[in-house]
Amino acid sequence: MSKKTIYIAGLGLIGGSLALGIKRDHPDYEILGYNRSDYSRNIALERGIVDRATGDFKEFAPLADVIILAVPIKQTMAYLKELADLDLKDNVIITDAGSTKREIVEAAERYLTGKNVQFVGSHPMAGSHKSGAIAADVTLFENAYYIFTPTSLTKETTIPELKDILSGLKSRYVEIDAAEHDRVTSQISHFPHLLASGLMEQAADYAQAHEMTNHFAAGGFRDMTRIAESEPGMWASILMTNGPAVLDRIEDFKKRLDHVADLIKAEDESAIWEFFDNGRKKRKEMEIHKKGGVESAFDIFVDVPDREDVILSIMELLRGTSLVNIRINEENREDIHGILQITFKNEKDRKHARTVIEANTDYHVVIA
């Protein structure tokens, strides 16, 4: 494919990581970037994430073969309206990176129909607690779903061309209707974030009368509420653009809680057991640790002794390896080993980690 000019509006974690991924497989492509703040633009230029950057959204749009809007949802829709009034290249591909799709697709079809452009909605399903161009990571989207939501402005060649441009992301591409995307993500993403924040609010209020609540909040509570630390502006925007689907999930969950409450009131131990057993079975059946039927998270579990330098020594062995996450699954005590869980991006790194840890320590390493 001939050399292209790619314009990415929004040089935060997502936009910056997209740029790095495109450059990995297409080093000859020119990457142009827009960001409102000087700080992120300067970092993107210093790190070589983009070749040129601007603080004026309209400046680079007419130069682009592909325009990627990696900005908040409402801003994405505003920029689609602005693009409709610009003198863009014929047949330019326009896409986005929003977490909800229906309203963005409707905006694109409203503003861009009749223009000589292509549009397809996109949702790269990866993220981090970090933000900004400084956090951009070429491996961010590896093995993650990259969802396309076709529109009336999507041509037969649009998605294949984007897949080629984005090949350096090493993602798994899926096509789905925009409305169905929003229904599915309301269940597995949007409602869980709402629930996590609700649990934190409930626990914080409860701790005012029961102060040990804060001290005992670990294990399952920690795991269930981790996502409550997510950026609030993004999630407010998501709920505002996917309200009906999320409200449906809230009402459904209320009924399920009421059912469990009735079982407790009736002291129906057998039915309560069935409730928990069903949840356990369903979780095992759901491909939570897989994407497209292929492993997408690569974990090792290391039994480690209670020594203050043990994690540091393991990290030294793994220097140069790309880690996704690290955590202790049990609090260390003198009489037991802790379980160190390390997550990698790919099987190659996991295999290397197991080899070097077993070769240099006497720790027991398990791959689950």
Coordinates of C-alpha atoms in Angstrom, one line a residue:
M1 CA 0.0 0.0 0.0
S2 CA 1.3 3.5 -0.9
K3 CA 2.6 5.9 1.7
K4 CA -0.2 7.6 3.6
T5 CA -0.8 10.6 5.9
I6 CA -2.6 9.7 9.1
Y7 CA -4.1 12.5 11.2
I8 CA -4.8 11.6 14.9
A9 CA -6.9 14.1 16.8
G10 CA -6.2 13.5 20.5
L11 CA -2.6 12.6 21.6
G12 CA -3.5 11.0 24.9
L13 CA -3.0 7.3 25.9
I14 CA -5.2 6.0 23.1
G15 CA -4.3 8.4 20.3
G16 CA -0.6 8.2 21.2
S17 CA -0.6 4.4 21.3
L18 CA -2.4 4.2 18.0
A19 CA 0.2 6.4 16.4
L20 CA 3.0 4.2 17.8
G21 CA 1.3 1.0 16.6
I22 CA 0.8 2.5 13.1
K23 CA 4.5 3.5 12.9
R24 CA 5.6 0.0 14.0
D25 CA 4.4 -1.6 10.7
H26 CA 4.4 1.6 8.6
P27 CA 7.5 3.6 9.4
D28 CA 7.1 5.5 6.1
Y29 CA 3.7 6.9 6.9
E30 CA 3.5 10.5 8.0
I31 CA 1.7 10.8 11.4
L32 CA 0.1 14.2 12.1
G33 CA -1.3 15.0 15.5
Y34 CA -3.7 17.4 17.1
N35 CA -3.9 18.2 20.8
R36 CA -5.3 21.2 22.6
S37 CA -2.6 21.3 25.3
D38 CA 1.0 22.3 24.5
Y39 CA 2.3 19.7 27.0
S40 CA 1.0 16.6 25.2
R41 CA 1.9 18.0 21.8
N42 CA 5.5 18.6 23.0
I43 CA 5.8 15.1 24.5
A44 CA 4.4 13.5 21.4
L45 CA 7.0 15.3 19.3
E46 CA 9.8 14.6 21.7
R47 CA 9.0 10.9 21.8
G48 CA 8.5 10.6 18.0
I49 CA 4.9 9.6 18.4
V50 CA 4.0 12.1 15.6
D51 CA 5.9 13.8 12.9
R52 CA 4.1 17.1 13.2
A53 CA 1.6 18.5 15.7
T54 CA -0.9 21.3 15.9
G55 CA -3.2 23.0 18.4
D56 CA -5.7 23.8 15.6
F57 CA -7.9 20.9 14.8
K58 CA -8.7 22.1 11.3
E59 CA -5.1 22.7 10.2
F60 CA -4.1 19.1 9.2
A61 CA -7.5 17.6 8.3
P62 CA -7.3 18.5 4.6
L63 CA -3.8 16.8 4.4
A64 CA -5.0 13.4 5.7
D65 CA -5.8 10.1 4.0
V66 CA -7.1 8.8 7.3
I67 CA -8.5 10.8 10.2
I68 CA -8.7 9.2 13.6
L69 CA -10.7 11.0 16.3
A70 CA -9.3 9.8 19.6
V71 CA -11.0 12.4 21.8
P72 CA -14.0 12.3 24.2
I73 CA -17.4 11.2 22.8
K74 CA -19.1 14.6 22.7
Q75 CA -16.0 16.2 21.2
T76 CA -15.9 13.4 18.6
M77 CA -19.4 14.3 17.5
A78 CA -18.5 18.0 17.4
Y79 CA -15.4 17.3 15.2
L80 CA -17.5 15.2 12.8
K81 CA -19.6 18.3 12.3
E82 CA -16.6 20.5 11.7
L83 CA -15.1 17.9 9.2
A84 CA -18.2 18.2 7.1
D85 CA -17.4 21.8 6.3
L86 CA -13.7 21.3 5.5
D87 CA -12.1 20.6 2.1
L88 CA -10.9 17.1 2.8
K89 CA -9.2 14.7 0.4
D90 CA -11.5 12.6 -1.8
N91 CA -12.4 9.3 -0.2
V92 CA -10.7 10.1 3.1
I93 CA -11.3 7.5 5.8
I94 CA -12.7 8.9 9.0
T95 CA -12.9 6.8 12.2
D96 CA -13.0 7.3 16.0
A97 CA -12.0 5.5 19.2
G98 CA -15.1 6.1 21.3
S99 CA -16.4 3.7 24.0
T100 CA -20.0 4.1 22.8
K101 CA -20.9 3.9 19.2
R102 CA -24.6 4.5 18.4
E103 CA -24.6 8.3 18.9
I104 CA -21.2 8.7 17.1
V105 CA -22.4 6.7 14.1
E106 CA -25.6 8.7 14.0
A107 CA -23.7 11.9 14.1
A108 CA -21.3 10.8 11.3
E109 CA -24.3 9.8 9.1
R110 CA -26.0 13.1 9.9
Y111 CA -23.1 15.3 9.1
L112 CA -21.1 13.4 6.4
T113 CA -23.7 11.9 4.2
G114 CA -23.4 13.3 0.7
K115 CA -19.7 14.0 1.2
N116 CA -16.9 12.0 -0.6
V117 CA -15.7 10.4 2.6
Q118 CA -15.7 7.0 4.2
F119 CA -16.7 6.5 7.9
V120 CA -16.6 3.5 10.2
G121 CA -17.0 3.6 14.0
S122 CA -14.2 2.1 16.0
H123 CA -13.6 1.0 19.6
P124 CA -10.1 -0.2 20.6
M125 CA -10.9 -2.1 23.8
A126 CA -7.8 -1.4 25.8
G127 CA -6.8 1.1 28.4
S128 CA -4.7 1.9 31.4
H129 CA -4.9 3.9 34.7
K130 CA -2.3 6.1 33.1
S131 CA -3.1 9.0 30.8
G132 CA -1.6 11.4 28.4
A133 CA 1.0 11.2 25.6
I134 CA 3.6 10.3 28.2
A135 CA 1.7 7.0 28.8
A136 CA 1.5 6.0 25.1
D137 CA 2.5 2.4 24.7
V138 CA 3.0 0.5 21.4
T139 CA 1.9 -2.8 23.1
L140 CA -1.4 -1.3 24.5
F141 CA -3.7 -3.0 22.0
E142 CA -1.9 -6.3 21.5
N143 CA -4.4 -9.2 21.7
A144 CA -7.2 -6.8 22.5
Y145 CA -10.4 -6.5 20.6
Y146 CA -10.5 -3.7 18.1
I147 CA -14.2 -3.3 17.2
F148 CA -15.5 -1.8 13.9
T149 CA -19.1 -0.6 13.6
P150 CA -20.0 -0.2 9.9
T151 CA -22.2 2.6 8.7
S152 CA -23.9 3.7 5.5
L153 CA -20.6 5.5 4.8
T154 CA -18.5 2.4 5.1
K155 CA -17.4 1.0 1.8
E156 CA -16.4 -2.6 1.0
T157 CA -12.7 -1.6 1.2
T158 CA -12.9 0.7 4.2
I159 CA -12.3 -1.9 7.0
P160 CA -9.7 -4.0 5.1
E161 CA -7.7 -0.8 4.5
L162 CA -7.9 0.2 8.2
K163 CA -6.9 -3.3 9.2
D164 CA -3.7 -2.9 7.1
I165 CA -3.0 0.6 8.5
L166 CA -3.5 -0.7 12.1
S167 CA -1.7 -4.0 11.6
G168 CA 1.1 -2.9 14.0
L169 CA -1.4 -2.8 16.9
K170 CA -1.5 -6.6 16.8
S171 CA -5.2 -6.5 17.8
R172 CA -8.1 -8.8 17.1
Y173 CA -10.6 -7.2 14.8
V174 CA -14.4 -7.6 15.1
E175 CA -17.3 -6.1 13.2
I176 CA -20.6 -5.5 15.0
D177 CA -23.7 -3.2 14.7
A178 CA -23.3 0.0 16.7
A179 CA -26.5 -0.4 18.7
E180 CA -25.6 -4.0 19.6
H181 CA -22.1 -2.9 20.6
D182 CA -23.6 -0.4 23.1
R183 CA -25.9 -3.1 24.5
V184 CA -23.1 -5.6 25.0
T185 CA -20.7 -3.1 26.5
S186 CA -23.4 -1.8 28.9
Q187 CA -23.4 -5.2 30.5
I188 CA -19.7 -6.1 30.6
S189 CA -18.2 -2.6 30.9
H190 CA -20.5 0.3 31.7
F191 CA -22.7 -1.3 34.4
P192 CA -19.7 -2.9 36.2
H193 CA -18.0 0.6 36.5
L194 CA -21.2 2.0 37.9
L195 CA -21.5 -0.9 40.3
A196 CA -17.9 -0.5 41.5
S197 CA -18.4 3.2 42.2
G198 CA -21.6 2.4 44.0
L199 CA -19.9 -0.2 46.2
M200 CA -17.2 2.4 47.1
E201 CA -19.7 5.0 48.0
Q202 CA -21.7 2.5 50.1
A203 CA -18.5 1.3 51.9
A204 CA -17.3 4.8 52.6
D205 CA -20.6 5.7 54.2
Y206 CA -20.6 2.5 56.2
A207 CA -17.1 3.1 57.4
Q208 CA -18.2 6.3 59.2
A209 CA -20.1 4.1 61.8
H210 CA -17.9 1.0 61.4
E211 CA -14.3 2.2 61.1
M212 CA -12.7 -1.2 60.6
T213 CA -14.4 -1.4 57.2
N214 CA -11.5 0.6 55.6
H215 CA -8.9 -1.7 57.2
F216 CA -10.6 -5.0 56.2
A217 CA -11.3 -3.9 52.6
A218 CA -9.1 -6.3 50.7
G219 CA -9.3 -9.4 48.6
G220 CA -12.7 -9.6 46.8
F221 CA -13.7 -6.1 47.6
R222 CA -10.4 -4.8 46.3
D223 CA -10.8 -6.8 43.0
M224 CA -14.4 -5.7 42.5
T225 CA -13.8 -2.0 43.1
R226 CA -10.5 -1.5 41.3
I227 CA -12.2 0.1 38.3
A228 CA -13.8 2.7 40.6
E229 CA -10.5 4.6 40.2
S230 CA -11.2 5.3 36.5
E231 CA -11.4 8.8 35.1
P232 CA -14.9 10.2 36.0
G233 CA -15.3 12.5 33.0
M234 CA -15.0 9.6 30.5
W235 CA -17.5 7.5 32.4
A236 CA -20.0 10.3 32.8
S237 CA -19.8 10.8 29.0
I238 CA -20.3 7.1 28.4
L239 CA -23.5 6.9 30.6
M240 CA -24.9 10.0 28.9
T241 CA -24.5 8.4 25.4
N242 CA -25.6 4.9 26.4
G243 CA -28.3 5.7 29.0
P244 CA -31.1 3.4 27.9
A245 CA -28.9 0.3 27.8
V246 CA -27.3 1.0 31.1
L247 CA -30.7 1.7 32.8
D248 CA -32.0 -1.6 31.4
R249 CA -29.0 -3.4 33.1
I250 CA -29.7 -1.5 36.4
E251 CA -33.3 -2.6 36.5
D252 CA -32.4 -6.2 35.7
F253 CA -29.8 -6.2 38.5
K254 CA -32.3 -4.8 41.0
K255 CA -34.6 -7.8 40.3
R256 CA -31.7 -10.2 40.8
L257 CA -30.8 -8.6 44.2
D258 CA -34.4 -8.7 45.3
H259 CA -34.5 -12.4 44.5
V260 CA -31.5 -13.1 46.6
A261 CA -32.9 -11.0 49.4
D262 CA -36.1 -13.1 49.3
L263 CA -34.0 -16.3 49.5
I264 CA -32.2 -14.9 52.6
K265 CA -35.4 -13.9 54.3
A266 CA -36.8 -17.4 53.6
E267 CA -33.6 -19.0 54.9
D268 CA -33.6 -21.1 51.8
E269 CA -30.0 -22.4 52.2
S270 CA -30.3 -24.8 49.2
A271 CA -31.4 -22.1 46.8
I272 CA -28.7 -19.7 48.1
W273 CA -26.1 -22.5 47.5
E274 CA -27.5 -22.9 44.0
F275 CA -27.2 -19.1 43.4
F276 CA -23.5 -19.2 44.2
D277 CA -22.8 -22.4 42.4
N278 CA -24.5 -21.1 39.3
G279 CA -22.4 -17.9 39.4
R280 CA -19.2 -20.0 39.7
K281 CA -20.2 -22.3 36.8
K282 CA -21.2 -19.3 34.5
R283 CA -17.9 -17.6 35.2
K284 CA -16.0 -20.7 34.2
E285 CA -18.1 -21.0 31.0
M286 CA -17.6 -17.4 30.0
E287 CA -14.4 -16.7 28.1
I288 CA -13.3 -13.9 30.4
H289 CA -9.6 -14.7 29.9
K290 CA -10.0 -15.2 26.2
K291 CA -10.7 -13.0 23.2
G292 CA -11.8 -14.7 20.0
G293 CA -11.3 -18.1 21.6
V294 CA -7.6 -17.4 22.0
E295 CA -5.7 -16.6 25.3
S296 CA -5.4 -12.8 25.6
A297 CA -3.9 -12.6 29.1
F298 CA -0.8 -14.6 30.0
D299 CA -0.3 -15.1 33.7
I300 CA 2.2 -16.9 35.9
F301 CA 1.8 -17.5 39.6
V302 CA 4.9 -17.6 41.8
D303 CA 5.0 -18.8 45.4
V304 CA 7.2 -16.3 47.1
P305 CA 8.6 -16.2 50.7
D306 CA 8.1 -13.3 53.1
R307 CA 11.2 -11.3 52.3
E308 CA 11.2 -7.6 51.5
D309 CA 13.5 -7.9 48.5
V310 CA 11.8 -10.9 46.8
I311 CA 9.6 -8.9 44.4
L312 CA 12.5 -6.6 43.4
S313 CA 14.7 -9.6 42.7
I314 CA 12.1 -11.2 40.4
M315 CA 11.5 -7.9 38.6
E316 CA 15.3 -7.7 38.0
L317 CA 15.2 -11.1 36.3
L318 CA 12.3 -9.8 34.1
R319 CA 14.1 -6.6 33.1
G320 CA 13.2 -5.8 29.4
T321 CA 10.0 -7.9 29.5
S322 CA 6.7 -6.2 28.8
L323 CA 4.5 -6.6 31.9
V324 CA 0.7 -5.9 31.9
N325 CA 0.1 -6.2 35.7
I326 CA 1.6 -7.5 38.9
R327 CA -0.1 -8.2 42.2
I328 CA 0.1 -10.2 45.4
N329 CA -2.9 -12.6 45.8
E330 CA -2.3 -13.3 49.4
E331 CA -0.9 -11.1 52.2
N332 CA 2.5 -12.6 53.2
R333 CA 2.7 -14.0 56.7
E334 CA 5.6 -15.8 58.3
D335 CA 4.0 -19.2 58.1
I336 CA 2.8 -19.1 54.4
H337 CA 4.1 -18.0 51.0
G338 CA 2.4 -15.3 49.1
I339 CA 1.3 -15.8 45.5
L340 CA 2.8 -13.3 43.1
Q341 CA 0.7 -13.0 39.9
I342 CA 2.4 -11.5 36.9
T343 CA 0.5 -10.8 33.7
F344 CA 2.2 -10.6 30.3
K345 CA 1.1 -9.4 26.8
N346 CA 2.0 -12.6 25.0
E347 CA 3.0 -16.2 25.4
K348 CA 6.7 -15.6 24.5
D349 CA 7.2 -13.2 27.4
R350 CA 5.4 -15.6 29.8
K351 CA 7.5 -18.5 28.7
H352 CA 10.7 -16.5 29.1
A353 CA 9.6 -15.4 32.6
R354 CA 9.0 -18.9 33.8
T355 CA 12.3 -20.0 32.4
V356 CA 14.4 -17.3 34.1
I357 CA 12.6 -17.5 37.4
E358 CA 12.9 -21.2 37.7
A359 CA 16.6 -21.1 36.6
N360 CA 17.6 -18.4 39.1
T361 CA 15.4 -19.2 42.1
D362 CA 13.8 -22.1 43.9
Y363 CA 10.3 -20.6 43.8
H364 CA 7.5 -22.7 42.5
V365 CA 6.1 -21.3 39.3
V366 CA 2.6 -22.2 38.0
I367 CA 0.9 -21.3 34.6
A368 CA -2.8 -21.4 35.1

